[in-house]
mmCIF file of C-alpha atoms and ligand atoms in Angstrom:
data_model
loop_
_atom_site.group_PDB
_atom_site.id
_atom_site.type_symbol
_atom_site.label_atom_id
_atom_site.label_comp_id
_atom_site.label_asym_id
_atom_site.label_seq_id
_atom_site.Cartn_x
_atom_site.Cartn_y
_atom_site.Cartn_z
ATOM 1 C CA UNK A 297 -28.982 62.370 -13.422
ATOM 2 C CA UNK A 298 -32.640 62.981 -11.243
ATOM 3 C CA UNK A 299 -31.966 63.211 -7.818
ATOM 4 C CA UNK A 300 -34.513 63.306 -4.857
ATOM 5 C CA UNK A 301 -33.972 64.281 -1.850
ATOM 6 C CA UNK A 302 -36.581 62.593 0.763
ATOM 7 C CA UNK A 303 -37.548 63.387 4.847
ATOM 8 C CA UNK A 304 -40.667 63.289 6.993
ATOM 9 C CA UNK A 305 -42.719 66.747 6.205
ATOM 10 C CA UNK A 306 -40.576 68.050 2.878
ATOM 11 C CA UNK A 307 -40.819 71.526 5.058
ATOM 12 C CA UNK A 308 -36.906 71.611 6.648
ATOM 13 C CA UNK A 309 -34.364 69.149 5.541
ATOM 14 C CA UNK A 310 -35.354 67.566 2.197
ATOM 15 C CA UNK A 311 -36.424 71.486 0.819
ATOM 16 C CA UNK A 312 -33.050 72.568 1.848
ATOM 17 C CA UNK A 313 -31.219 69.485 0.273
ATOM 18 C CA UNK A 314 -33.037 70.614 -2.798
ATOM 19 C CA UNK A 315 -31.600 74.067 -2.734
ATOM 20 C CA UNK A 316 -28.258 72.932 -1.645
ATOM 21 C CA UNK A 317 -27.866 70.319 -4.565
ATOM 22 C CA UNK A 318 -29.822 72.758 -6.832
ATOM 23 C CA UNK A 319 -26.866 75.530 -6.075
ATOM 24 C CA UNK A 320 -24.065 73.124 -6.491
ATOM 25 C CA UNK A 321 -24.976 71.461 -9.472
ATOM 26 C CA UNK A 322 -25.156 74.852 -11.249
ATOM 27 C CA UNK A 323 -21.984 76.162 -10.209
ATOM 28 C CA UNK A 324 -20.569 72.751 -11.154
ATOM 29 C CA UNK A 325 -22.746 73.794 -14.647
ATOM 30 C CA UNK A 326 -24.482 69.794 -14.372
ATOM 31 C CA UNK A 327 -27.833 69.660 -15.901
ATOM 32 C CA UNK A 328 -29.106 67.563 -12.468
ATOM 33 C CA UNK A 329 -32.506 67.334 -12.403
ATOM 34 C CA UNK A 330 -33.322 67.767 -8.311
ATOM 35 C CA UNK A 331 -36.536 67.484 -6.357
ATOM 36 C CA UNK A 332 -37.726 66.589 -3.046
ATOM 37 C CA UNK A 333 -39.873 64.829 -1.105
ATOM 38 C CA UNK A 334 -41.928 63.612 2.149
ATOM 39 C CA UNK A 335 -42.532 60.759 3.485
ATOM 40 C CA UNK A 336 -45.905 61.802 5.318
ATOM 41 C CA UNK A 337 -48.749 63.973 3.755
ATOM 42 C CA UNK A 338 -48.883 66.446 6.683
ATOM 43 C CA UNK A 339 -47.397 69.223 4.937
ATOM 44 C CA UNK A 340 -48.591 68.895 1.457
ATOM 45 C CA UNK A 341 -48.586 72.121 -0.689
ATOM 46 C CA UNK A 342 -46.963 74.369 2.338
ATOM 47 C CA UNK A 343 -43.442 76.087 1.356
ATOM 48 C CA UNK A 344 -40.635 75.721 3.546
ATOM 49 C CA UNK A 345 -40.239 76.276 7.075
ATOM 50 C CA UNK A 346 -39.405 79.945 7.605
ATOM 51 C CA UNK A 347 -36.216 78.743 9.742
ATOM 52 C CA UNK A 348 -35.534 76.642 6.767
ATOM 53 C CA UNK A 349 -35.689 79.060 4.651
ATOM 54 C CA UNK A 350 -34.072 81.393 6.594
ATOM 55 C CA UNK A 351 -30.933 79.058 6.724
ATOM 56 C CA UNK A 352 -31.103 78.942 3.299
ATOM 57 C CA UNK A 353 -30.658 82.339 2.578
ATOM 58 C CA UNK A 354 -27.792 82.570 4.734
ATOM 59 C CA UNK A 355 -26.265 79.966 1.985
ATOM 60 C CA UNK A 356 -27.456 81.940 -0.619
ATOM 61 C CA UNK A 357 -30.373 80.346 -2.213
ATOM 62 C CA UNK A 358 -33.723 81.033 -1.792
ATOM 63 C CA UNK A 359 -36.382 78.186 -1.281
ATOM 64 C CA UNK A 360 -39.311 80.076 -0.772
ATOM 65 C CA UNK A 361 -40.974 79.108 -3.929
ATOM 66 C CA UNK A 362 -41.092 75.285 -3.010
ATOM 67 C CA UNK A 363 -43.839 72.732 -2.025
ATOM 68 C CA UNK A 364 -43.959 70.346 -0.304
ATOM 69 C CA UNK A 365 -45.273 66.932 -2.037
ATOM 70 C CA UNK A 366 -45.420 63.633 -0.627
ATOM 71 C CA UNK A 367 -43.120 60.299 -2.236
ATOM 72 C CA UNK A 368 -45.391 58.586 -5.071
ATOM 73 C CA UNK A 369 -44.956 55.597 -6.574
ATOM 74 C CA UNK A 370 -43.485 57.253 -9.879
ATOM 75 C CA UNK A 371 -40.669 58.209 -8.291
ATOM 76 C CA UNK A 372 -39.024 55.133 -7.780
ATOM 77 C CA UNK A 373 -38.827 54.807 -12.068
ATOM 78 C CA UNK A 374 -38.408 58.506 -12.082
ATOM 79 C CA UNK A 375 -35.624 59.178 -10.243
ATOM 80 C CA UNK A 376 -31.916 57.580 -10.387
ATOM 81 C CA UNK A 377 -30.782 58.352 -7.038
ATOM 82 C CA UNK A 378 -33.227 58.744 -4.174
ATOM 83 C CA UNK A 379 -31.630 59.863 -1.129
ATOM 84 C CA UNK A 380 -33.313 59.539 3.015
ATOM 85 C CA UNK A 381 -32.249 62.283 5.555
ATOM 86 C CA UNK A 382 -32.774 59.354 8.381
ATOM 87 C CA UNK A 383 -33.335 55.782 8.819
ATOM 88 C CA UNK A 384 -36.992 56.263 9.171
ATOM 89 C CA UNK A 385 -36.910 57.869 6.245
ATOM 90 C CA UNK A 386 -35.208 55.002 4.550
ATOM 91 C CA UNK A 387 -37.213 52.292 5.893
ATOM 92 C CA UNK A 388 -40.260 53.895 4.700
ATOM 93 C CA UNK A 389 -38.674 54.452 1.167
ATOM 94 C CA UNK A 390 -37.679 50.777 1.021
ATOM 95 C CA UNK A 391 -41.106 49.452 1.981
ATOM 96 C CA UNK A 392 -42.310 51.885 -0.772
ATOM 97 C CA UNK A 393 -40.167 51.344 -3.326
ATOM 98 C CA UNK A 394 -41.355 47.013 -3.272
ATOM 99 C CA UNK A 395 -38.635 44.267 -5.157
ATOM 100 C CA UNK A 396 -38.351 46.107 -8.570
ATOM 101 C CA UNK A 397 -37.022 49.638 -9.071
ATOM 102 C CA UNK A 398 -35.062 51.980 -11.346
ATOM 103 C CA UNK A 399 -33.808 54.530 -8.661
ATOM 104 C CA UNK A 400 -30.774 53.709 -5.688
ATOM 105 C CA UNK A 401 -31.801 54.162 -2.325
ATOM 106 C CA UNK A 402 -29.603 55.493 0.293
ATOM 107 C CA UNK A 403 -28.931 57.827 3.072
ATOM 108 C CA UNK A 404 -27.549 61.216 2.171
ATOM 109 C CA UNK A 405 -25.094 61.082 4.853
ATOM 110 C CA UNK A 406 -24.374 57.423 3.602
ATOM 111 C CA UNK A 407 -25.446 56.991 0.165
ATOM 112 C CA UNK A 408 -24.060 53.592 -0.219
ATOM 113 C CA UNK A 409 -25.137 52.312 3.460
ATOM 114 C CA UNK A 410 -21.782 51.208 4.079
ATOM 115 C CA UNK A 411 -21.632 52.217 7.872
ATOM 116 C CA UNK A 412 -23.811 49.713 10.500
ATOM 117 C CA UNK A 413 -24.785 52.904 12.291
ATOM 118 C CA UNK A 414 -27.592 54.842 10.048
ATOM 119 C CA UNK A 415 -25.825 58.085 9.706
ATOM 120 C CA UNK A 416 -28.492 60.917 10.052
ATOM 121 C CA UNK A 417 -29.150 64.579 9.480
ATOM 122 C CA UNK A 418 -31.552 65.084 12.257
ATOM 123 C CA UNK A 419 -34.560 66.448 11.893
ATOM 124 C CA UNK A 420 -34.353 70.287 13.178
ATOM 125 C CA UNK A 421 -38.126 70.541 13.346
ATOM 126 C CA UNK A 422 -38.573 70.901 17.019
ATOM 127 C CA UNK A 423 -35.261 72.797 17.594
ATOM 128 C CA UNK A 424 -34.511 76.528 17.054
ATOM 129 C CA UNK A 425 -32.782 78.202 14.544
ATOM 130 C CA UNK A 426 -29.117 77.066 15.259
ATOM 131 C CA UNK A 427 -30.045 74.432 14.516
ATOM 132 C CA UNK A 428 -31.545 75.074 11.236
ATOM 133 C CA UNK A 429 -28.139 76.693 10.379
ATOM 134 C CA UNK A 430 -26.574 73.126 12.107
ATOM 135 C CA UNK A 431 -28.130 71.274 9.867
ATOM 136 C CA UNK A 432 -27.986 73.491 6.755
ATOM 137 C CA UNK A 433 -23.814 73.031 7.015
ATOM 138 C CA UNK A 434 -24.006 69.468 7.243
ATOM 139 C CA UNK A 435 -26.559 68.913 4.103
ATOM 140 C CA UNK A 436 -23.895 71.156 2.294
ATOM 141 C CA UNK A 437 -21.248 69.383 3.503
ATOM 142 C CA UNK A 438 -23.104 65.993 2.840
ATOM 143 C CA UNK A 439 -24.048 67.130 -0.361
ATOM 144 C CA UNK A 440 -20.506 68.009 -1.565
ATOM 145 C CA UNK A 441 -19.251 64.625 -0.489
ATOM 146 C CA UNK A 442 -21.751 62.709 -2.522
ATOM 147 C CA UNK A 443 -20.829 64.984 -5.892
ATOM 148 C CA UNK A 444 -17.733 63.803 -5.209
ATOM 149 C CA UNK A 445 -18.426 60.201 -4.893
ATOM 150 C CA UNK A 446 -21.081 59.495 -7.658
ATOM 151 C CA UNK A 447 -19.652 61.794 -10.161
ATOM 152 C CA UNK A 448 -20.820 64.134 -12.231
ATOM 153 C CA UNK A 449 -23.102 61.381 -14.713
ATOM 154 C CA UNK A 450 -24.245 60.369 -10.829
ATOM 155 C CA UNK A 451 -22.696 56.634 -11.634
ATOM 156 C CA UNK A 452 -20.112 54.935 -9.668
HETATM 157 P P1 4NP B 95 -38.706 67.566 7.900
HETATM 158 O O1 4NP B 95 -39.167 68.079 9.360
HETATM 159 O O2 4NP B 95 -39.024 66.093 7.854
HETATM 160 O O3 4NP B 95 -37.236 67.843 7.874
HETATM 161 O O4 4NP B 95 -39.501 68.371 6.895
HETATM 162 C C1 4NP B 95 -40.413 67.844 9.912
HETATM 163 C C2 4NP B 95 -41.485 68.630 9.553
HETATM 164 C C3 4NP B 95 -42.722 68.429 10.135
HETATM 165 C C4 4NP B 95 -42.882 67.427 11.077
HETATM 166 C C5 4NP B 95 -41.814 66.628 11.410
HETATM 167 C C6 4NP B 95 -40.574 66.833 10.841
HETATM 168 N N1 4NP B 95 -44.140 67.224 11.677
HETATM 169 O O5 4NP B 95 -44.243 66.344 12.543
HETATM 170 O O6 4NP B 95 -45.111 67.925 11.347
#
């Protein structure tokens, strides 16, 4: 199973995704393969926020060592699962991804986009760091929910 994990700068949410899943697969012992992503190149090559990986730590994981990368083409026959923070996200990744892919989009909040409302994790870039931590606990929480769903193969 390759999983990506996509948002606007790949500095805050998507780089913490990556830890999150990267931590729960391995207690889970799944050989996941997990990346992540940004839509936009503004960021390219700079590790995580320090907030980000601030709130990381306090999860126990550090992210320090990742860089941010913009969404290629590739990964839409790379990956099996790719999987949008927001809905802007999401629309980008779908007007990316053209008719003919190998990898499921979704929302990680929603990863079957079966609610009419795009459910979110909103972007913490402009906030402070409660809201780092805020969004840290709901990626986990997100996260956990979708091991649960898709299974450990990452069908369903
Ligand atoms: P992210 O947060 O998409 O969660 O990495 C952002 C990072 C940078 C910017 C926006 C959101 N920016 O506008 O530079």
């Amino acid at each position: 199973m390759k999983l990506l994990l996509v948002c606007l700068g790949n500095i805050c949410r998507s780089p913490m995704a990556e830890g999150i899943f990267r931590q729960l697969t391995q207690q889970r012992g799944l050989p996941w393969e997990v990346d992540s992503a940004g839509t936009a190149d503004y960021h390219v090559d700079e590790p995580p926020d320090r907030r980000a990986q601030r709130a990381s730590a306090k999860l126990g994981m550090s992210i320090s060592e990742l860089r941010a990368r913009q969404v290629q083409a590739a990964d839409f026959s790379y990956f099996d699962w790719i999987l949008a923070m927001d809905g802007d996200n999401l629309r980008q990744l779908q007007t990316l991804a053209g008719n003919k892919h190998k990898a499921r989009l979704g929302l990680l909040r929603d990863p079957f986009l079966q609610h009419p409302r795009a459910l979110e994790i909103p972007d913490p870039y402009w906030g402070d760091m409660e809201d780092f931590l805020a969004c840290a606990e709901q990626i986990q929480q997100a996260a956990e929910a979708f091991l649960q769903n898709v299974g450990e193969d990452g069908k369903q």
